[in-house]
Amino acid sequence: MAYVTLAGAILSEILATTSMKYSHGFSRLWPSLGTAVGYVVAFALLAQTLKSMSVGTAYAIWSGAGTAVIAAIGMVFLGESTSTLKILGVLLVIAGVVVLNLDGAH
């Protein structure tokens, strides 16, 4: 169940961050509200996850997955530049999360 709540926290954080892009510096109401609600939900779900998962594991997955997905959304859907170096950076974030979680498998 911890991984389900963590997945919800990641999805909420991704939606909140994407909404923030469309809020134009919090000058547009609905994207601004989406950002606020998304982050409240994300942190509430992350807090629930921490009841049964170590903080290092949960935060590594939450922040790493969020970073990788947001970077991909930026490149694929928001017209941000794509380069070999950016893709390598995203792959290194993912690799870092995997390495941090290897210890949790013991």
mmCIF file of N, CA, C and O in Angstrom:
data_model
loop_
_atom_site.group_PDB
_atom_site.id
_atom_site.type_symbol
_atom_site.label_atom_id
_atom_site.label_comp_id
_atom_site.label_asym_id
_atom_site.label_seq_id
_atom_site.Cartn_x
_atom_site.Cartn_y
_atom_site.Cartn_z
ATOM 1 N N MET A 1 0.820 -1.200 0.000
ATOM 2 C CA MET A 1 0.000 0.000 0.000
ATOM 3 C C MET A 1 0.861 1.259 0.000
ATOM 4 O O MET A 1 0.462 2.273 -0.549
ATOM 5 N N ALA A 2 2.046 1.198 0.592
ATOM 6 C CA ALA A 2 2.928 2.371 0.642
ATOM 7 C C ALA A 2 3.301 2.825 -0.769
ATOM 8 O O ALA A 2 3.365 4.028 -1.034
ATOM 9 N N TYR A 3 3.527 1.877 -1.660
ATOM 10 C CA TYR A 3 3.898 2.252 -3.025
ATOM 11 C C TYR A 3 2.725 2.877 -3.775
ATOM 12 O O TYR A 3 2.928 3.718 -4.653
ATOM 13 N N VAL A 4 1.500 2.503 -3.425
ATOM 14 C CA VAL A 4 0.320 3.107 -4.054
ATOM 15 C C VAL A 4 0.187 4.568 -3.605
ATOM 16 O O VAL A 4 -0.037 5.455 -4.436
ATOM 17 N N THR A 5 0.330 4.816 -2.304
ATOM 18 C CA THR A 5 0.245 6.203 -1.836
ATOM 19 C C THR A 5 1.427 7.025 -2.360
ATOM 20 O O THR A 5 1.259 8.201 -2.688
ATOM 21 N N LEU A 6 2.589 6.406 -2.464
ATOM 22 C CA LEU A 6 3.745 7.113 -3.015
ATOM 23 C C LEU A 6 3.503 7.460 -4.490
ATOM 24 O O LEU A 6 3.823 8.577 -4.927
ATOM 25 N N ALA A 7 2.926 6.549 -5.243
ATOM 26 C CA ALA A 7 2.603 6.830 -6.643
ATOM 27 C C ALA A 7 1.606 7.985 -6.748
ATOM 28 O O ALA A 7 1.739 8.863 -7.616
ATOM 29 N N GLY A 8 0.634 8.028 -5.854
ATOM 30 C CA GLY A 8 -0.311 9.139 -5.822
ATOM 31 C C GLY A 8 0.381 10.457 -5.498
ATOM 32 O O GLY A 8 0.071 11.498 -6.084
ATOM 33 N N ALA A 9 1.343 10.411 -4.577
ATOM 34 C CA ALA A 9 2.104 11.614 -4.216
ATOM 35 C C ALA A 9 2.923 12.104 -5.407
ATOM 36 O O ALA A 9 2.985 13.307 -5.679
ATOM 37 N N ILE A 10 3.522 11.175 -6.134
ATOM 38 C CA ILE A 10 4.316 11.536 -7.309
ATOM 39 C C ILE A 10 3.416 12.148 -8.383
ATOM 40 O O ILE A 10 3.738 13.197 -8.949
ATOM 41 N N LEU A 11 2.294 11.519 -8.652
ATOM 42 C CA LEU A 11 1.370 12.033 -9.663
ATOM 43 C C LEU A 11 0.863 13.422 -9.285
ATOM 44 O O LEU A 11 0.823 14.332 -10.126
ATOM 45 N N SER A 12 0.522 13.612 -8.018
ATOM 46 C CA SER A 12 0.047 14.922 -7.555
ATOM 47 C C SER A 12 1.119 15.988 -7.707
ATOM 48 O O SER A 12 0.841 17.118 -8.115
ATOM 49 N N GLU A 13 2.349 15.639 -7.386
ATOM 50 C CA GLU A 13 3.452 16.586 -7.508
ATOM 51 C C GLU A 13 3.692 16.948 -8.971
ATOM 52 O O GLU A 13 3.943 18.113 -9.305
ATOM 53 N N ILE A 14 3.607 15.979 -9.857
ATOM 54 C CA ILE A 14 3.783 16.232 -11.290
ATOM 55 C C ILE A 14 2.681 17.150 -11.804
ATOM 56 O O ILE A 14 2.955 18.111 -12.541
ATOM 57 N N LEU A 15 1.447 16.885 -11.421
ATOM 58 C CA LEU A 15 0.334 17.740 -11.845
ATOM 59 C C LEU A 15 0.475 19.158 -11.277
ATOM 60 O O LEU A 15 0.206 20.142 -11.966
ATOM 61 N N ALA A 16 0.909 19.253 -10.025
ATOM 62 C CA ALA A 16 1.087 20.572 -9.405
ATOM 63 C C ALA A 16 2.181 21.370 -10.103
ATOM 64 O O ALA A 16 2.019 22.565 -10.376
ATOM 65 N N THR A 17 3.287 20.724 -10.403
ATOM 66 C CA THR A 17 4.391 21.416 -11.051
ATOM 67 C C THR A 17 4.008 21.840 -12.468
ATOM 68 O O THR A 17 4.335 22.955 -12.901
ATOM 69 N N THR A 18 3.304 20.977 -13.176
ATOM 70 C CA THR A 18 2.833 21.326 -14.518
ATOM 71 C C THR A 18 1.849 22.489 -14.450
ATOM 72 O O THR A 18 1.911 23.425 -15.264
ATOM 73 N N SER A 19 0.962 22.473 -13.469
ATOM 74 C CA SER A 19 0.028 23.587 -13.287
ATOM 75 C C SER A 19 0.768 24.879 -12.994
ATOM 76 O O SER A 19 0.364 25.955 -13.448
ATOM 77 N N MET A 20 1.849 24.792 -12.240
ATOM 78 C CA MET A 20 2.623 25.971 -11.914
ATOM 79 C C MET A 20 3.162 26.644 -13.179
ATOM 80 O O MET A 20 3.189 27.863 -13.289
ATOM 81 N N LYS A 21 3.575 25.832 -14.143
ATOM 82 C CA LYS A 21 4.056 26.381 -15.413
ATOM 83 C C LYS A 21 2.967 27.234 -16.067
ATOM 84 O O LYS A 21 3.243 28.299 -16.608
ATOM 85 N N TYR A 22 1.730 26.753 -16.013
ATOM 86 C CA TYR A 22 0.614 27.453 -16.641
ATOM 87 C C TYR A 22 0.030 28.579 -15.782
ATOM 88 O O TYR A 22 -0.817 29.321 -16.240
ATOM 89 N N SER A 23 0.491 28.712 -14.546
ATOM 90 C CA SER A 23 -0.034 29.763 -13.668
ATOM 91 C C SER A 23 0.549 31.135 -13.999
ATOM 92 O O SER A 23 0.038 32.145 -13.516
ATOM 93 N N HIS A 24 1.622 31.163 -14.794
ATOM 94 C CA HIS A 24 2.293 32.416 -15.153
ATOM 95 C C HIS A 24 2.609 33.249 -13.915
ATOM 96 O O HIS A 24 2.137 34.375 -13.755
ATOM 97 N N GLY A 25 3.389 32.644 -13.028
ATOM 98 C CA GLY A 25 3.795 33.361 -11.808
ATOM 99 C C GLY A 25 2.650 33.575 -10.842
ATOM 100 O O GLY A 25 2.614 34.576 -10.139
ATOM 101 N N PHE A 26 1.729 32.650 -10.808
ATOM 102 C CA PHE A 26 0.537 32.696 -9.948
ATOM 103 C C PHE A 26 -0.377 33.862 -10.287
ATOM 104 O O PHE A 26 -1.104 34.366 -9.438
ATOM 105 N N SER A 27 -0.367 34.279 -11.548
ATOM 106 C CA SER A 27 -1.257 35.359 -11.975
ATOM 107 C C SER A 27 -2.542 34.833 -12.618
ATOM 108 O O SER A 27 -3.442 35.620 -12.903
ATOM 109 N N ARG A 28 -2.644 33.525 -12.806
ATOM 110 C CA ARG A 28 -3.857 32.922 -13.364
ATOM 111 C C ARG A 28 -4.474 32.027 -12.287
ATOM 112 O O ARG A 28 -3.797 31.179 -11.703
ATOM 113 N N LEU A 29 -5.760 32.232 -12.035
ATOM 114 C CA LEU A 29 -6.422 31.611 -10.888
ATOM 115 C C LEU A 29 -6.399 30.086 -10.923
ATOM 116 O O LEU A 29 -5.933 29.452 -9.974
ATOM 117 N N TRP A 30 -6.963 29.478 -11.960
ATOM 118 C CA TRP A 30 -7.150 28.021 -11.933
ATOM 119 C C TRP A 30 -5.845 27.238 -11.918
ATOM 120 O O TRP A 30 -5.703 26.300 -11.110
ATOM 121 N N PRO A 31 -4.868 27.596 -12.735
ATOM 122 C CA PRO A 31 -3.600 26.877 -12.607
ATOM 123 C C PRO A 31 -2.933 27.104 -11.240
ATOM 124 O O PRO A 31 -2.294 26.196 -10.703
ATOM 125 N N SER A 32 -3.114 28.292 -10.681
ATOM 126 C CA SER A 32 -2.544 28.569 -9.353
ATOM 127 C C SER A 32 -3.202 27.704 -8.287
ATOM 128 O O SER A 32 -2.520 27.137 -7.420
ATOM 129 N N LEU A 33 -4.525 27.580 -8.356
ATOM 130 C CA LEU A 33 -5.229 26.703 -7.413
ATOM 131 C C LEU A 33 -4.834 25.243 -7.622
ATOM 132 O O LEU A 33 -4.674 24.493 -6.657
ATOM 133 N N GLY A 34 -4.680 24.848 -8.884
ATOM 134 C CA GLY A 34 -4.229 23.479 -9.180
ATOM 135 C C GLY A 34 -2.866 23.194 -8.589
ATOM 136 O O GLY A 34 -2.614 22.105 -8.070
ATOM 137 N N THR A 35 -1.996 24.190 -8.639
ATOM 138 C CA THR A 35 -0.664 24.045 -8.050
ATOM 139 C C THR A 35 -0.765 23.844 -6.541
ATOM 140 O O THR A 35 -0.172 22.918 -5.983
ATOM 141 N N ALA A 36 -1.525 24.713 -5.884
ATOM 142 C CA ALA A 36 -1.654 24.636 -4.421
ATOM 143 C C ALA A 36 -2.282 23.320 -3.977
ATOM 144 O O ALA A 36 -1.763 22.638 -3.083
ATOM 145 N N VAL A 37 -3.380 22.955 -4.606
ATOM 146 C CA VAL A 37 -4.069 21.705 -4.236
ATOM 147 C C VAL A 37 -3.178 20.504 -4.524
ATOM 148 O O VAL A 37 -3.074 19.577 -3.713
ATOM 149 N N GLY A 38 -2.511 20.523 -5.674
ATOM 150 C CA GLY A 38 -1.635 19.406 -6.034
ATOM 151 C C GLY A 38 -0.525 19.183 -5.032
ATOM 152 O O GLY A 38 -0.233 18.046 -4.646
ATOM 153 N N TYR A 39 0.094 20.279 -4.577
ATOM 154 C CA TYR A 39 1.170 20.129 -3.595
ATOM 155 C C TYR A 39 0.643 19.708 -2.223
ATOM 156 O O TYR A 39 1.292 18.914 -1.527
ATOM 157 N N VAL A 40 -0.505 20.205 -1.820
ATOM 158 C CA VAL A 40 -1.087 19.765 -0.542
ATOM 159 C C VAL A 40 -1.362 18.269 -0.594
ATOM 160 O O VAL A 40 -1.012 17.524 0.339
ATOM 161 N N VAL A 41 -1.971 17.806 -1.672
ATOM 162 C CA VAL A 41 -2.260 16.370 -1.822
ATOM 163 C C VAL A 41 -0.954 15.578 -1.869
ATOM 164 O O VAL A 41 -0.829 14.527 -1.216
ATOM 165 N N ALA A 42 0.030 16.072 -2.619
ATOM 166 C CA ALA A 42 1.311 15.367 -2.730
ATOM 167 C C ALA A 42 1.974 15.190 -1.369
ATOM 168 O O ALA A 42 2.414 14.089 -1.016
ATOM 169 N N PHE A 43 2.031 16.268 -0.581
ATOM 170 C CA PHE A 43 2.674 16.168 0.727
ATOM 171 C C PHE A 43 1.857 15.327 1.705
ATOM 172 O O PHE A 43 2.426 14.604 2.530
ATOM 173 N N ALA A 44 0.535 15.391 1.615
ATOM 174 C CA ALA A 44 -0.300 14.549 2.486
ATOM 175 C C ALA A 44 -0.071 13.068 2.176
ATOM 176 O O ALA A 44 0.071 12.251 3.099
ATOM 177 N N LEU A 45 -0.021 12.731 0.892
ATOM 178 C CA LEU A 45 0.219 11.335 0.518
ATOM 179 C C LEU A 45 1.642 10.902 0.858
ATOM 180 O O LEU A 45 1.859 9.766 1.297
ATOM 181 N N LEU A 46 2.597 11.795 0.683
ATOM 182 C CA LEU A 46 3.971 11.464 1.059
ATOM 183 C C LEU A 46 4.067 11.230 2.561
ATOM 184 O O LEU A 46 4.731 10.291 3.012
ATOM 185 N N ALA A 47 3.382 12.038 3.339
ATOM 186 C CA ALA A 47 3.378 11.858 4.801
ATOM 187 C C ALA A 47 2.787 10.503 5.182
ATOM 188 O O ALA A 47 3.295 9.831 6.090
ATOM 189 N N GLN A 48 1.724 10.095 4.484
ATOM 190 C CA GLN A 48 1.135 8.777 4.751
ATOM 191 C C GLN A 48 2.115 7.661 4.384
ATOM 192 O O GLN A 48 2.229 6.670 5.086
ATOM 193 N N THR A 49 2.820 7.851 3.280
ATOM 194 C CA THR A 49 3.806 6.862 2.842
ATOM 195 C C THR A 49 4.888 6.673 3.893
ATOM 196 O O THR A 49 5.335 5.545 4.138
ATOM 197 N N LEU A 50 5.298 7.773 4.536
ATOM 198 C CA LEU A 50 6.399 7.703 5.494
ATOM 199 C C LEU A 50 6.030 6.935 6.762
ATOM 200 O O LEU A 50 6.918 6.603 7.554
ATOM 201 N N LYS A 51 4.752 6.624 6.952
ATOM 202 C CA LYS A 51 4.360 5.801 8.099
ATOM 203 C C LYS A 51 4.900 4.381 7.965
ATOM 204 O O LYS A 51 5.124 3.710 8.971
ATOM 205 N N SER A 52 5.098 3.924 6.722
ATOM 206 C CA SER A 52 5.511 2.528 6.541
ATOM 207 C C SER A 52 6.723 2.361 5.630
ATOM 208 O O SER A 52 7.097 1.237 5.320
ATOM 209 N N MET A 53 7.346 3.456 5.214
ATOM 210 C CA MET A 53 8.514 3.374 4.346
ATOM 211 C C MET A 53 9.567 4.336 4.877
ATOM 212 O O MET A 53 9.228 5.400 5.400
ATOM 213 N N SER A 54 10.819 3.969 4.737
ATOM 214 C CA SER A 54 11.879 4.847 5.235
ATOM 215 C C SER A 54 11.890 6.150 4.449
ATOM 216 O O SER A 54 11.559 6.187 3.264
ATOM 217 N N VAL A 55 12.264 7.220 5.124
ATOM 218 C CA VAL A 55 12.242 8.540 4.512
ATOM 219 C C VAL A 55 13.214 8.623 3.340
ATOM 220 O O VAL A 55 12.917 9.235 2.317
ATOM 221 N N GLY A 56 14.364 7.998 3.447
ATOM 222 C CA GLY A 56 15.344 8.032 2.363
ATOM 223 C C GLY A 56 14.826 7.372 1.101
ATOM 224 O O GLY A 56 14.957 7.906 0.003
ATOM 225 N N THR A 57 14.220 6.208 1.261
ATOM 226 C CA THR A 57 13.666 5.490 0.119
ATOM 227 C C THR A 57 12.508 6.246 -0.496
ATOM 228 O O THR A 57 12.458 6.454 -1.708
ATOM 229 N N ALA A 58 11.573 6.674 0.331
ATOM 230 C CA ALA A 58 10.381 7.356 -0.176
ATOM 231 C C ALA A 58 10.752 8.658 -0.871
ATOM 232 O O ALA A 58 10.273 8.946 -1.981
ATOM 233 N N TYR A 59 11.625 9.445 -0.257
ATOM 234 C CA TYR A 59 11.964 10.736 -0.839
ATOM 235 C C TYR A 59 12.787 10.573 -2.107
ATOM 236 O O TYR A 59 12.621 11.337 -3.059
ATOM 237 N N ALA A 60 13.660 9.579 -2.142
ATOM 238 C CA ALA A 60 14.445 9.340 -3.352
ATOM 239 C C ALA A 60 13.531 8.991 -4.525
ATOM 240 O O ALA A 60 13.690 9.522 -5.627
ATOM 241 N N ILE A 61 12.568 8.124 -4.283
ATOM 242 C CA ILE A 61 11.642 7.749 -5.343
ATOM 243 C C ILE A 61 10.774 8.937 -5.732
ATOM 244 O O ILE A 61 10.587 9.233 -6.914
ATOM 245 N N TRP A 62 10.218 9.637 -4.725
ATOM 246 C CA TRP A 62 9.309 10.768 -4.983
ATOM 247 C C TRP A 62 10.010 11.873 -5.773
ATOM 248 O O TRP A 62 9.513 12.326 -6.804
ATOM 249 N N SER A 63 11.162 12.295 -5.298
ATOM 250 C CA SER A 63 11.836 13.407 -5.959
ATOM 251 C C SER A 63 12.450 12.981 -7.293
ATOM 252 O O SER A 63 12.377 13.727 -8.278
ATOM 253 N N GLY A 64 13.017 11.796 -7.348
ATOM 254 C CA GLY A 64 13.636 11.330 -8.584
ATOM 255 C C GLY A 64 12.627 11.104 -9.693
ATOM 256 O O GLY A 64 12.824 11.546 -10.834
ATOM 257 N N ALA A 65 11.544 10.431 -9.367
ATOM 258 C CA ALA A 65 10.509 10.181 -10.377
ATOM 259 C C ALA A 65 9.880 11.497 -10.823
ATOM 260 O O ALA A 65 9.666 11.711 -12.025
ATOM 261 N N GLY A 66 9.604 12.371 -9.867
ATOM 262 C CA GLY A 66 9.023 13.668 -10.218
ATOM 263 C C GLY A 66 9.943 14.467 -11.123
ATOM 264 O O GLY A 66 9.501 15.036 -12.131
ATOM 265 N N THR A 67 11.215 14.510 -10.794
ATOM 266 C CA THR A 67 12.184 15.240 -11.608
ATOM 267 C C THR A 67 12.268 14.671 -13.016
ATOM 268 O O THR A 67 12.240 15.414 -14.004
ATOM 269 N N ALA A 68 12.370 13.361 -13.124
ATOM 270 C CA ALA A 68 12.493 12.730 -14.437
ATOM 271 C C ALA A 68 11.252 12.961 -15.294
ATOM 272 O O ALA A 68 11.353 13.311 -16.477
ATOM 273 N N VAL A 69 10.074 12.796 -14.706
ATOM 274 C CA VAL A 69 8.842 12.960 -15.478
ATOM 275 C C VAL A 69 8.636 14.422 -15.872
ATOM 276 O O VAL A 69 8.254 14.726 -17.012
ATOM 277 N N ILE A 70 8.880 15.356 -14.958
ATOM 278 C CA ILE A 70 8.727 16.775 -15.283
ATOM 279 C C ILE A 70 9.706 17.184 -16.381
ATOM 280 O O ILE A 70 9.348 17.929 -17.299
ATOM 281 N N ALA A 71 10.928 16.695 -16.320
ATOM 282 C CA ALA A 71 11.893 17.010 -17.382
ATOM 283 C C ALA A 71 11.399 16.466 -18.721
ATOM 284 O O ALA A 71 11.482 17.156 -19.744
ATOM 285 N N ALA A 72 10.866 15.257 -18.723
ATOM 286 C CA ALA A 72 10.343 14.667 -19.960
ATOM 287 C C ALA A 72 9.136 15.451 -20.477
ATOM 288 O O ALA A 72 9.030 15.711 -21.679
ATOM 289 N N ILE A 73 8.239 15.845 -19.582
ATOM 290 C CA ILE A 73 7.072 16.650 -19.986
ATOM 291 C C ILE A 73 7.539 17.954 -20.616
ATOM 292 O O ILE A 73 7.018 18.388 -21.648
ATOM 293 N N GLY A 74 8.518 18.582 -20.005
ATOM 294 C CA GLY A 74 9.050 19.831 -20.546
ATOM 295 C C GLY A 74 9.598 19.654 -21.956
ATOM 296 O O GLY A 74 9.321 20.452 -22.851
ATOM 297 N N MET A 75 10.346 18.590 -22.152
ATOM 298 C CA MET A 75 10.951 18.358 -23.459
ATOM 299 C C MET A 75 9.932 17.920 -24.512
ATOM 300 O O MET A 75 9.989 18.360 -25.657
ATOM 301 N N VAL A 76 8.979 17.064 -24.128
ATOM 302 C CA VAL A 76 8.048 16.492 -25.092
ATOM 303 C C VAL A 76 6.849 17.406 -25.366
ATOM 304 O O VAL A 76 6.435 17.576 -26.515
ATOM 305 N N PHE A 77 6.294 17.997 -24.318
ATOM 306 C CA PHE A 77 5.039 18.730 -24.466
ATOM 307 C C PHE A 77 5.152 20.253 -24.365
ATOM 308 O O PHE A 77 4.279 20.964 -24.844
ATOM 309 N N LEU A 78 6.186 20.759 -23.712
ATOM 310 C CA LEU A 78 6.263 22.197 -23.459
ATOM 311 C C LEU A 78 7.309 22.904 -24.313
ATOM 312 O O LEU A 78 7.595 24.077 -24.086
ATOM 313 N N GLY A 79 7.880 22.203 -25.255
ATOM 314 C CA GLY A 79 8.806 22.828 -26.187
ATOM 315 C C GLY A 79 10.166 23.183 -25.627
ATOM 316 O O GLY A 79 10.884 23.993 -26.215
ATOM 317 N N GLU A 80 10.530 22.597 -24.496
ATOM 318 C CA GLU A 80 11.855 22.854 -23.946
ATOM 319 C C GLU A 80 12.889 22.094 -24.763
ATOM 320 O O GLU A 80 12.585 21.079 -25.379
ATOM 321 N N SER A 81 14.094 22.603 -24.772
ATOM 322 C CA SER A 81 15.136 21.985 -25.594
ATOM 323 C C SER A 81 15.433 20.562 -25.112
ATOM 324 O O SER A 81 15.329 20.247 -23.931
ATOM 325 N N THR A 82 15.788 19.748 -26.084
ATOM 326 C CA THR A 82 16.180 18.374 -25.804
ATOM 327 C C THR A 82 17.605 18.197 -26.301
ATOM 328 O O THR A 82 17.934 18.610 -27.398
ATOM 329 N N SER A 83 18.419 17.611 -25.471
ATOM 330 C CA SER A 83 19.801 17.350 -25.876
ATOM 331 C C SER A 83 20.237 16.016 -25.284
ATOM 332 O O SER A 83 19.607 15.493 -24.357
ATOM 333 N N THR A 84 21.285 15.509 -25.816
ATOM 334 C CA THR A 84 21.854 14.273 -25.286
ATOM 335 C C THR A 84 22.231 14.458 -23.821
ATOM 336 O O THR A 84 22.015 13.562 -22.999
ATOM 337 N N LEU A 85 22.754 15.620 -23.496
ATOM 338 C CA LEU A 85 23.171 15.895 -22.123
ATOM 339 C C LEU A 85 21.974 15.912 -21.171
ATOM 340 O O LEU A 85 22.046 15.369 -20.062
ATOM 341 N N LYS A 86 20.848 16.513 -21.591
ATOM 342 C CA LYS A 86 19.639 16.522 -20.751
ATOM 343 C C LYS A 86 19.119 15.107 -20.532
ATOM 344 O O LYS A 86 18.746 14.734 -19.422
ATOM 345 N N ILE A 87 19.075 14.332 -21.603
ATOM 346 C CA ILE A 87 18.588 12.954 -21.494
ATOM 347 C C ILE A 87 19.512 12.152 -20.586
ATOM 348 O O ILE A 87 19.046 11.379 -19.745
ATOM 349 N N LEU A 88 20.810 12.353 -20.716
ATOM 350 C CA LEU A 88 21.764 11.692 -19.826
ATOM 351 C C LEU A 88 21.514 12.084 -18.375
ATOM 352 O O LEU A 88 21.537 11.240 -17.474
ATOM 353 N N GLY A 89 21.240 13.361 -18.137
ATOM 354 C CA GLY A 89 20.943 13.822 -16.784
ATOM 355 C C GLY A 89 19.728 13.134 -16.193
ATOM 356 O O GLY A 89 19.741 12.707 -15.033
ATOM 357 N N VAL A 90 18.663 12.996 -16.989
ATOM 358 C CA VAL A 90 17.449 12.311 -16.521
ATOM 359 C C VAL A 90 17.772 10.844 -16.224
ATOM 360 O O VAL A 90 17.335 10.304 -15.194
ATOM 361 N N LEU A 91 18.544 10.213 -17.087
ATOM 362 C CA LEU A 91 18.915 8.815 -16.851
ATOM 363 C C LEU A 91 19.770 8.673 -15.591
ATOM 364 O O LEU A 91 19.623 7.694 -14.839
ATOM 365 N N LEU A 92 20.618 9.658 -15.323
ATOM 366 C CA LEU A 92 21.422 9.617 -14.093
ATOM 367 C C LEU A 92 20.555 9.787 -12.849
ATOM 368 O O LEU A 92 20.820 9.157 -11.814
ATOM 369 N N VAL A 93 19.523 10.624 -12.927
ATOM 370 C CA VAL A 93 18.585 10.762 -11.800
ATOM 371 C C VAL A 93 17.929 9.417 -11.526
ATOM 372 O O VAL A 93 17.854 8.954 -10.377
ATOM 373 N N ILE A 94 17.450 8.773 -12.575
ATOM 374 C CA ILE A 94 16.799 7.468 -12.428
ATOM 375 C C ILE A 94 17.781 6.453 -11.861
ATOM 376 O O ILE A 94 17.447 5.690 -10.941
ATOM 377 N N ALA A 95 18.998 6.440 -12.384
ATOM 378 C CA ALA A 95 20.015 5.513 -11.878
ATOM 379 C C ALA A 95 20.308 5.778 -10.404
ATOM 380 O O ALA A 95 20.470 4.836 -9.618
ATOM 381 N N GLY A 96 20.358 7.042 -10.015
ATOM 382 C CA GLY A 96 20.594 7.378 -8.614
ATOM 383 C C GLY A 96 19.510 6.842 -7.702
ATOM 384 O O GLY A 96 19.792 6.317 -6.617
ATOM 385 N N VAL A 97 18.256 6.949 -8.133
ATOM 386 C CA VAL A 97 17.139 6.413 -7.338
ATOM 387 C C VAL A 97 17.277 4.896 -7.209
ATOM 388 O O VAL A 97 17.095 4.334 -6.127
ATOM 389 N N VAL A 98 17.616 4.241 -8.300
ATOM 390 C CA VAL A 98 17.782 2.783 -8.263
ATOM 391 C C VAL A 98 18.897 2.403 -7.299
ATOM 392 O O VAL A 98 18.726 1.515 -6.453
ATOM 393 N N VAL A 99 20.026 3.074 -7.386
ATOM 394 C CA VAL A 99 21.161 2.756 -6.511
ATOM 395 C C VAL A 99 20.803 2.996 -5.045
ATOM 396 O O VAL A 99 21.109 2.169 -4.180
ATOM 397 N N LEU A 100 20.143 4.115 -4.747
ATOM 398 C CA LEU A 100 19.747 4.382 -3.364
ATOM 399 C C LEU A 100 18.808 3.317 -2.818
ATOM 400 O O LEU A 100 18.806 3.038 -1.626
ATOM 401 N N ASN A 101 18.011 2.727 -3.697
ATOM 402 C CA ASN A 101 17.045 1.734 -3.249
ATOM 403 C C ASN A 101 17.598 0.321 -3.221
ATOM 404 O O ASN A 101 16.948 -0.587 -2.714
ATOM 405 N N LEU A 102 18.784 0.094 -3.739
ATOM 406 C CA LEU A 102 19.374 -1.246 -3.696
ATOM 407 C C LEU A 102 19.581 -1.717 -2.271
ATOM 408 O O LEU A 102 19.406 -2.885 -1.960
ATOM 409 N N ASP A 103 19.955 -0.816 -1.392
ATOM 410 C CA ASP A 103 20.169 -1.175 0.002
ATOM 411 C C ASP A 103 18.872 -1.601 0.668
ATOM 412 O O ASP A 103 18.867 -2.443 1.540
ATOM 413 N N GLY A 104 17.747 -1.036 0.236
ATOM 414 C CA GLY A 104 16.456 -1.390 0.809
ATOM 415 C C GLY A 104 15.999 -2.794 0.441
ATOM 416 O O GLY A 104 15.118 -3.356 1.063
ATOM 417 N N ALA A 105 16.633 -3.386 -0.571
ATOM 418 C CA ALA A 105 16.254 -4.724 -1.004
ATOM 419 C C ALA A 105 16.800 -5.810 -0.089
ATOM 420 O O ALA A 105 16.389 -6.950 -0.153
ATOM 421 N N HIS A 106 17.714 -5.468 0.814
ATOM 422 C CA HIS A 106 18.310 -6.479 1.721
ATOM 423 C C HIS A 106 17.431 -6.754 2.900
ATOM 424 O O HIS A 106 16.797 -5.993 3.479
#
